[in-house]
PDB file of C-alpha atoms in Angstrom:
ATOM      1  CA  GLY T 206       0.000   0.000   0.000  1.00  0.00           C
ATOM      2  CA  ALA T 207       0.929   3.643  -0.189  1.00  0.00           C
ATOM      3  CA  GLY T 208       1.363   4.037   3.531  1.00  0.00           C
ATOM      4  CA  VAL T 209       1.061   2.285   6.876  1.00  0.00           C
ATOM      5  CA  SER T 210      -2.550   1.392   7.533  1.00  0.00           C
ATOM      6  CA  GLN T 211      -4.000   0.726  10.958  1.00  0.00           C
ATOM      7  CA  SER T 212      -7.419  -0.556  11.870  1.00  0.00           C
ATOM      8  CA  PRO T 213      -9.692   0.157  13.499  1.00  0.00           C
ATOM      9  CA  ARG T 214      -9.137   3.902  13.846  1.00  0.00           C
ATOM     10  CA  TYR T 215     -11.186   3.923  17.045  1.00  0.00           C
ATOM     11  CA  LYS T 216     -12.020   1.156  19.469  1.00  0.00           C
ATOM     12  CA  VAL T 217     -14.111   1.298  22.615  1.00  0.00           C
ATOM     13  CA  ALA T 218     -13.760  -1.725  24.861  1.00  0.00           C
ATOM     14  CA  LYS T 219     -15.373  -2.628  28.122  1.00  0.00           C
ATOM     15  CA  ARG T 220     -12.968  -3.343  30.919  1.00  0.00           C
ATOM     16  CA  GLY T 221     -11.985  -6.987  30.821  1.00  0.00           C
ATOM     17  CA  GLN T 222     -12.625  -7.359  27.090  1.00  0.00           C
ATOM     18  CA  ASP T 223      -9.917  -8.584  24.710  1.00  0.00           C
ATOM     19  CA  VAL T 224      -8.984  -6.376  21.727  1.00  0.00           C
ATOM     20  CA  ALA T 225      -6.927  -6.851  18.575  1.00  0.00           C
ATOM     21  CA  LEU T 226      -5.331  -3.967  16.700  1.00  0.00           C
ATOM     22  CA  ARG T 227      -4.102  -4.422  13.162  1.00  0.00           C
ATOM     23  CA  CYS T 228      -1.193  -2.869  11.298  1.00  0.00           C
ATOM     24  CA  ASP T 229      -0.540  -3.158   7.551  1.00  0.00           C
ATOM     25  CA  PRO T 230       3.003  -1.897   6.926  1.00  0.00           C
ATOM     26  CA  ILE T 231       4.329  -0.480   3.698  1.00  0.00           C
ATOM     27  CA  SER T 232       4.952  -3.301   1.237  1.00  0.00           C
ATOM     28  CA  GLY T 233       8.541  -4.536   1.445  1.00  0.00           C
ATOM     29  CA  HIS T 234       9.265  -2.970   4.817  1.00  0.00           C
ATOM     30  CA  VAL T 235      11.080  -5.502   6.942  1.00  0.00           C
ATOM     31  CA  SER T 236      10.962  -3.712  10.277  1.00  0.00           C
ATOM     32  CA  LEU T 237       7.789  -3.012  12.204  1.00  0.00           C
ATOM     33  CA  PHE T 238       7.354  -1.164  15.494  1.00  0.00           C
ATOM     34  CA  TRP T 239       4.466  -0.668  17.898  1.00  0.00           C
ATOM     35  CA  TYR T 240       4.248   2.372  20.175  1.00  0.00           C
ATOM     36  CA  GLN T 241       1.769   3.398  22.858  1.00  0.00           C
ATOM     37  CA  GLN T 242       0.888   7.088  23.180  1.00  0.00           C
ATOM     38  CA  ALA T 243      -1.010   8.198  26.263  1.00  0.00           C
ATOM     39  CA  LEU T 244      -2.973  11.433  26.093  1.00  0.00           C
ATOM     40  CA  GLY T 245      -0.668  14.442  26.050  1.00  0.00           C
ATOM     41  CA  GLN T 246       2.479  12.316  26.059  1.00  0.00           C
ATOM     42  CA  GLY T 247       5.089  11.213  23.571  1.00  0.00           C
ATOM     43  CA  PRO T 248       4.879   7.709  22.108  1.00  0.00           C
ATOM     44  CA  GLU T 249       6.557   4.926  24.052  1.00  0.00           C
ATOM     45  CA  PHE T 250       8.091   1.868  22.435  1.00  0.00           C
ATOM     46  CA  LEU T 251       6.284  -1.427  22.891  1.00  0.00           C
ATOM     47  CA  THR T 252       7.818  -3.987  20.552  1.00  0.00           C
ATOM     48  CA  TYR T 253       9.826  -4.514  17.358  1.00  0.00           C
ATOM     49  CA  PHE T 254       9.713  -7.095  14.569  1.00  0.00           C
ATOM     50  CA  GLN T 255      12.211  -7.866  11.867  1.00  0.00           C
ATOM     51  CA  ASN T 256      10.208  -9.881   9.357  1.00  0.00           C
ATOM     52  CA  GLU T 257       8.315 -12.407  11.482  1.00  0.00           C
ATOM     53  CA  ALA T 258      10.840 -12.413  14.321  1.00  0.00           C
ATOM     54  CA  GLN T 259      10.004 -10.385  17.399  1.00  0.00           C
ATOM     55  CA  LEU T 260      13.445  -9.096  18.326  1.00  0.00           C
ATOM     56  CA  ASP T 261      12.523  -6.724  21.130  1.00  0.00           C
ATOM     57  CA  LYS T 262       9.461  -6.792  23.342  1.00  0.00           C
ATOM     58  CA  SER T 263      10.970  -4.947  26.259  1.00  0.00           C
ATOM     59  CA  GLY T 264       8.341  -2.207  26.146  1.00  0.00           C
ATOM     60  CA  LEU T 265       5.269  -4.386  26.551  1.00  0.00           C
ATOM     61  CA  PRO T 266       3.791  -3.229  29.878  1.00  0.00           C
ATOM     62  CA  SER T 267       2.408  -6.556  31.024  1.00  0.00           C
ATOM     63  CA  ASP T 268       1.793 -10.129  29.941  1.00  0.00           C
ATOM     64  CA  ARG T 269      -1.673  -9.031  28.847  1.00  0.00           C
ATOM     65  CA  PHE T 270      -0.029  -7.484  25.792  1.00  0.00           C
ATOM     66  CA  PHE T 271       0.931  -9.750  22.923  1.00  0.00           C
ATOM     67  CA  ALA T 272       2.063  -8.957  19.380  1.00  0.00           C
ATOM     68  CA  GLU T 273       2.591 -11.134  16.361  1.00  0.00           C
ATOM     69  CA  ARG T 274       3.618 -10.861  12.737  1.00  0.00           C
ATOM     70  CA  PRO T 275       3.336 -14.437  11.508  1.00  0.00           C
ATOM     71  CA  GLU T 276       4.119 -13.919   7.827  1.00  0.00           C
ATOM     72  CA  GLY T 277       6.408 -10.957   8.153  1.00  0.00           C
ATOM     73  CA  SER T 278       3.868  -8.471   6.866  1.00  0.00           C
ATOM     74  CA  VAL T 279       0.651  -7.654   8.748  1.00  0.00           C
ATOM     75  CA  SER T 280       1.014  -7.379  12.500  1.00  0.00           C
ATOM     76  CA  THR T 281      -1.552  -7.643  15.265  1.00  0.00           C
ATOM     77  CA  LEU T 282      -1.266  -6.210  18.753  1.00  0.00           C
ATOM     78  CA  LYS T 283      -3.542  -8.017  21.162  1.00  0.00           C
ATOM     79  CA  ILE T 284      -4.489  -6.794  24.602  1.00  0.00           C
ATOM     80  CA  GLN T 285      -6.206  -9.251  26.891  1.00  0.00           C
ATOM     81  CA  ARG T 286      -8.490  -8.311  29.771  1.00  0.00           C
ATOM     82  CA  THR T 287      -8.246  -4.611  29.009  1.00  0.00           C
ATOM     83  CA  GLN T 288      -7.866  -2.144  31.866  1.00  0.00           C
ATOM     84  CA  GLN T 289      -8.569   1.577  31.968  1.00  0.00           C
ATOM     85  CA  GLU T 290      -4.851   2.347  31.972  1.00  0.00           C
ATOM     86  CA  ASP T 291      -4.623   0.709  28.543  1.00  0.00           C
ATOM     87  CA  SER T 292      -6.562   3.648  27.060  1.00  0.00           C
ATOM     88  CA  ALA T 293      -4.175   5.287  24.602  1.00  0.00           C
ATOM     89  CA  VAL T 294      -3.365   5.694  20.937  1.00  0.00           C
ATOM     90  CA  TYR T 295      -1.457   2.734  19.558  1.00  0.00           C
ATOM     91  CA  LEU T 296       0.875   3.668  16.717  1.00  0.00           C
ATOM     92  CA  CYS T 297       2.486   1.334  14.239  1.00  0.00           C
ATOM     93  CA  ALA T 298       5.554   2.218  12.175  1.00  0.00           C
ATOM     94  CA  SER T 299       7.453   0.368   9.484  1.00  0.00           C
ATOM     95  CA  SER T 300      10.832   0.830   7.857  1.00  0.00           C
ATOM     96  CA  LEU T 301      13.205  -0.742   5.375  1.00  0.00           C
ATOM     97  CA  ALA T 302      15.736  -3.154   6.782  1.00  0.00           C
ATOM     98  CA  SER T 303      18.616  -0.922   5.814  1.00  0.00           C
ATOM     99  CA  GLY T 304      17.448   1.542   8.463  1.00  0.00           C
ATOM    100  CA  THR T 305      19.711   4.511   7.997  1.00  0.00           C
ATOM    101  CA  GLY T 306      17.776   6.279  10.662  1.00  0.00           C
ATOM    102  CA  GLY T 307      14.486   8.033  10.364  1.00  0.00           C
ATOM    103  CA  ASP T 308      13.097   5.762   7.710  1.00  0.00           C
ATOM    104  CA  ALA T 309      10.177   4.928   9.969  1.00  0.00           C
ATOM    105  CA  PHE T 310       6.771   5.664   8.463  1.00  0.00           C
ATOM    106  CA  PHE T 311       3.875   5.853  10.885  1.00  0.00           C
ATOM    107  CA  GLY T 312       0.247   4.930  10.576  1.00  0.00           C
ATOM    108  CA  GLN T 313      -2.552   7.110  11.929  1.00  0.00           C
ATOM    109  CA  GLY T 314      -2.925   4.981  14.988  1.00  0.00           C
ATOM    110  CA  THR T 315      -5.775   3.268  16.786  1.00  0.00           C
ATOM    111  CA  ARG T 316      -7.363   5.192  19.639  1.00  0.00           C
ATOM    112  CA  LEU T 317      -8.380   2.671  22.301  1.00  0.00           C
ATOM    113  CA  THR T 318     -10.756   3.746  25.026  1.00  0.00           C
ATOM    114  CA  VAL T 319     -11.459   1.314  27.839  1.00  0.00           C
ATOM    115  CA  VAL T 320     -14.667   2.045  29.741  1.00  0.00           C
TER     116      VAL T 320
ATOM    117  CA  ALA O 295      19.143   4.531  29.410  1.00  0.00           C
ATOM    118  CA  GLN O 296      18.459   7.337  27.002  1.00  0.00           C
ATOM    119  CA  THR O 297      16.068  10.150  27.849  1.00  0.00           C
ATOM    120  CA  VAL O 298      14.688  13.012  25.805  1.00  0.00           C
ATOM    121  CA  THR O 299      13.358  16.209  27.391  1.00  0.00           C
ATOM    122  CA  GLN O 300      11.257  18.930  25.818  1.00  0.00           C
ATOM    123  CA  SER O 301      10.798  21.703  28.357  1.00  0.00           C
ATOM    124  CA  GLN O 302       8.252  23.783  26.427  1.00  0.00           C
ATOM    125  CA  PRO O 303       4.796  22.175  26.595  1.00  0.00           C
ATOM    126  CA  GLU O 304       3.237  24.927  24.450  1.00  0.00           C
ATOM    127  CA  MET O 305       4.449  27.657  22.153  1.00  0.00           C
ATOM    128  CA  SER O 306       2.838  30.096  19.798  1.00  0.00           C
ATOM    129  CA  VAL O 307       4.135  32.176  16.923  1.00  0.00           C
ATOM    130  CA  GLN O 308       2.714  34.661  14.464  1.00  0.00           C
ATOM    131  CA  GLU O 309       2.422  33.596  10.887  1.00  0.00           C
ATOM    132  CA  ALA O 310       5.601  34.348   8.875  1.00  0.00           C
ATOM    133  CA  GLU O 311       7.746  34.672  11.988  1.00  0.00           C
ATOM    134  CA  THR O 312      10.439  32.343  13.299  1.00  0.00           C
ATOM    135  CA  VAL O 313      10.142  30.020  16.263  1.00  0.00           C
ATOM    136  CA  THR O 314      12.614  27.703  17.997  1.00  0.00           C
ATOM    137  CA  LEU O 315      11.631  24.532  19.840  1.00  0.00           C
ATOM    138  CA  SER O 316      14.056  23.138  22.420  1.00  0.00           C
ATOM    139  CA  CYS O 317      15.143  19.568  23.093  1.00  0.00           C
ATOM    140  CA  THR O 318      17.808  18.061  25.297  1.00  0.00           C
ATOM    141  CA  TYR O 319      18.744  14.420  25.610  1.00  0.00           C
ATOM    142  CA  ASP O 320      20.928  12.165  27.662  1.00  0.00           C
ATOM    143  CA  THR O 321      22.969   9.260  26.352  1.00  0.00           C
ATOM    144  CA  SER O 322      26.321   7.587  26.750  1.00  0.00           C
ATOM    145  CA  GLU O 323      26.383   6.590  23.084  1.00  0.00           C
ATOM    146  CA  SER O 324      28.775   8.340  20.727  1.00  0.00           C
ATOM    147  CA  ASN O 325      26.846   7.620  17.560  1.00  0.00           C
ATOM    148  CA  TYR O 326      23.105   8.016  17.247  1.00  0.00           C
ATOM    149  CA  TYR O 327      20.336   9.760  15.330  1.00  0.00           C
ATOM    150  CA  LEU O 328      18.082  12.613  16.384  1.00  0.00           C
ATOM    151  CA  PHE O 329      14.764  13.539  14.824  1.00  0.00           C
ATOM    152  CA  TRP O 330      11.965  16.018  14.931  1.00  0.00           C
ATOM    153  CA  TYR O 331       8.513  14.639  14.167  1.00  0.00           C
ATOM    154  CA  LYS O 332       5.304  16.575  13.607  1.00  0.00           C
ATOM    155  CA  GLN O 333       1.976  15.172  14.746  1.00  0.00           C
ATOM    156  CA  PRO O 334      -1.104  17.049  13.493  1.00  0.00           C
ATOM    157  CA  PRO O 335      -4.591  16.297  14.868  1.00  0.00           C
ATOM    158  CA  SER O 336      -4.832  13.413  12.392  1.00  0.00           C
ATOM    159  CA  ARG O 337      -2.340  11.664  14.738  1.00  0.00           C
ATOM    160  CA  GLN O 338      -0.003  10.558  11.967  1.00  0.00           C
ATOM    161  CA  MET O 339       3.639  11.156  12.847  1.00  0.00           C
ATOM    162  CA  ILE O 340       5.458  12.935  10.042  1.00  0.00           C
ATOM    163  CA  LEU O 341       9.242  13.149   9.925  1.00  0.00           C
ATOM    164  CA  VAL O 342      10.369  16.776   9.754  1.00  0.00           C
ATOM    165  CA  ILE O 343      14.138  16.512   9.945  1.00  0.00           C
ATOM    166  CA  ARG O 344      16.907  14.082  10.863  1.00  0.00           C
ATOM    167  CA  GLN O 345      20.425  14.606  12.259  1.00  0.00           C
ATOM    168  CA  GLU O 346      23.205  12.049  12.464  1.00  0.00           C
ATOM    169  CA  ALA O 347      25.363  12.599  15.509  1.00  0.00           C
ATOM    170  CA  TYR O 348      28.657  12.075  13.710  1.00  0.00           C
ATOM    171  CA  LYS O 349      27.855  14.876  11.268  1.00  0.00           C
ATOM    172  CA  GLN O 350      28.840  18.267  12.588  1.00  0.00           C
ATOM    173  CA  GLN O 351      26.849  20.172   9.984  1.00  0.00           C
ATOM    174  CA  ASN O 352      23.363  21.086  11.125  1.00  0.00           C
ATOM    175  CA  ALA O 353      20.589  19.524   9.059  1.00  0.00           C
ATOM    176  CA  THR O 354      18.263  21.737   7.019  1.00  0.00           C
ATOM    177  CA  GLU O 355      15.019  20.937   5.209  1.00  0.00           C
ATOM    178  CA  ASN O 356      13.487  23.971   3.510  1.00  0.00           C
ATOM    179  CA  ARG O 357      12.061  26.160   6.318  1.00  0.00           C
ATOM    180  CA  PHE O 358      13.189  23.753   9.019  1.00  0.00           C
ATOM    181  CA  SER O 359      16.689  23.667  10.483  1.00  0.00           C
ATOM    182  CA  VAL O 360      18.300  22.352  13.613  1.00  0.00           C
ATOM    183  CA  ASN O 361      20.946  23.574  16.011  1.00  0.00           C
ATOM    184  CA  PHE O 362      22.765  20.426  17.103  1.00  0.00           C
ATOM    185  CA  GLN O 363      25.140  20.891  20.022  1.00  0.00           C
ATOM    186  CA  LYS O 364      26.594  17.437  20.716  1.00  0.00           C
ATOM    187  CA  ALA O 365      28.642  18.344  23.769  1.00  0.00           C
ATOM    188  CA  ALA O 366      25.672  20.061  25.365  1.00  0.00           C
ATOM    189  CA  LYS O 367      23.317  17.282  24.195  1.00  0.00           C
ATOM    190  CA  SER O 368      20.991  19.850  22.767  1.00  0.00           C
ATOM    191  CA  PHE O 369      18.943  19.600  19.568  1.00  0.00           C
ATOM    192  CA  SER O 370      16.649  22.545  18.839  1.00  0.00           C
ATOM    193  CA  LEU O 371      14.352  22.990  15.850  1.00  0.00           C
ATOM    194  CA  LYS O 372      13.989  26.338  14.113  1.00  0.00           C
ATOM    195  CA  ILE O 373      10.965  26.953  11.915  1.00  0.00           C
ATOM    196  CA  SER O 374      11.308  29.969   9.650  1.00  0.00           C
ATOM    197  CA  ASP O 375       8.456  31.778   7.924  1.00  0.00           C
ATOM    198  CA  SER O 376       5.906  29.912  10.036  1.00  0.00           C
ATOM    199  CA  GLN O 377       2.747  28.824   8.246  1.00  0.00           C
ATOM    200  CA  LEU O 378      -0.699  27.985   9.581  1.00  0.00           C
ATOM    201  CA  GLY O 379      -0.131  24.400   8.487  1.00  0.00           C
ATOM    202  CA  ASP O 380       2.774  24.133  10.905  1.00  0.00           C
ATOM    203  CA  THR O 381       0.310  24.069  13.790  1.00  0.00           C
ATOM    204  CA  ALA O 382       0.826  20.657  15.394  1.00  0.00           C
ATOM    205  CA  MET O 383       2.489  18.748  18.191  1.00  0.00           C
ATOM    206  CA  TYR O 384       6.242  18.459  17.684  1.00  0.00           C
ATOM    207  CA  PHE O 385       8.249  15.609  19.129  1.00  0.00           C
ATOM    208  CA  CYS O 386      11.992  15.323  19.493  1.00  0.00           C
ATOM    209  CA  ALA O 387      13.242  11.726  19.273  1.00  0.00           C
ATOM    210  CA  PHE O 388      16.465   9.769  19.772  1.00  0.00           C
ATOM    211  CA  MET O 389      17.537   6.535  18.130  1.00  0.00           C
ATOM    212  CA  LYS O 390      20.545   4.287  18.584  1.00  0.00           C
ATOM    213  CA  PRO O 391      22.056   2.981  15.358  1.00  0.00           C
ATOM    214  CA  TRP O 392      20.852  -0.231  13.806  1.00  0.00           C
ATOM    215  CA  GLY O 393      22.476  -3.466  14.911  1.00  0.00           C
ATOM    216  CA  ASN O 394      22.698  -2.503  18.544  1.00  0.00           C
ATOM    217  CA  GLN O 395      19.064  -2.898  19.566  1.00  0.00           C
ATOM    218  CA  GLY O 396      18.686   0.133  17.399  1.00  0.00           C
ATOM    219  CA  GLY O 397      15.740   1.268  15.391  1.00  0.00           C
ATOM    220  CA  LYS O 398      13.371   2.090  18.213  1.00  0.00           C
ATOM    221  CA  LEU O 399      12.659   5.733  18.828  1.00  0.00           C
ATOM    222  CA  ILE O 400      12.708   7.397  22.248  1.00  0.00           C
ATOM    223  CA  PHE O 401      10.443  10.415  22.229  1.00  0.00           C
ATOM    224  CA  GLY O 402      10.217  13.549  24.310  1.00  0.00           C
ATOM    225  CA  GLN O 403       6.897  14.695  25.734  1.00  0.00           C
ATOM    226  CA  GLY O 404       6.202  17.078  22.909  1.00  0.00           C
ATOM    227  CA  THR O 405       5.699  20.783  22.302  1.00  0.00           C
ATOM    228  CA  GLU O 406       2.345  21.989  21.054  1.00  0.00           C
ATOM    229  CA  LEU O 407       2.934  24.724  18.504  1.00  0.00           C
ATOM    230  CA  SER O 408       0.200  27.145  17.463  1.00  0.00           C
ATOM    231  CA  VAL O 409       0.739  29.405  14.487  1.00  0.00           C
ATOM    232  CA  LYS O 410      -1.549  32.427  14.677  1.00  0.00           C
ATOM    233  CA  PRO O 411      -2.733  34.415  11.659  1.00  0.00           C
TER     234      PRO O 411
END
């Protein structure tokens, strides 16, 4: 596609519900990142994939958060048993493997509201 | 651990004037990248400008330029001839080079810039 696509754009979940957020990276981009952006804050790193391999998941806040990229393209961020503190915008970014810095292209994010 | 600090939560500027956004960072790395990103209300992060730490020359992209002071760990963004479309949240970000757990961005808390007509 022309850019990074995320769906849904908005998601309202009841506390305790499981949610799945989707990211379609730019075609051919090897690297994929997930970030969490709380209201009024800068994005914070969650996890990183190179192709289908999850090389860094140090930013995942709890074991309720799980990400996958099984075929090295589309990625899904899953949050189990959502809590109010999970309310945030979830941003996905992709980049070419060569990564000379700043090649990351961001999607428009999914705004998750947990009620 | 690296940290990025933006000490100006909000700034405003008159259209056509110049404004400077401040950013400081902390790292023990000698080689790294610094960025300024723009985030309009649409939420999509847009890369404004990039600086490689080993390059002494300050990066410039049209109306946008940086003042990179490596020893002081300072990285400010200057916007010249401000336009209404520059109104957005601006984030300073740090990245370690690839191959060393690099690639992930560490962001500051942002500066909300309003350009007034």
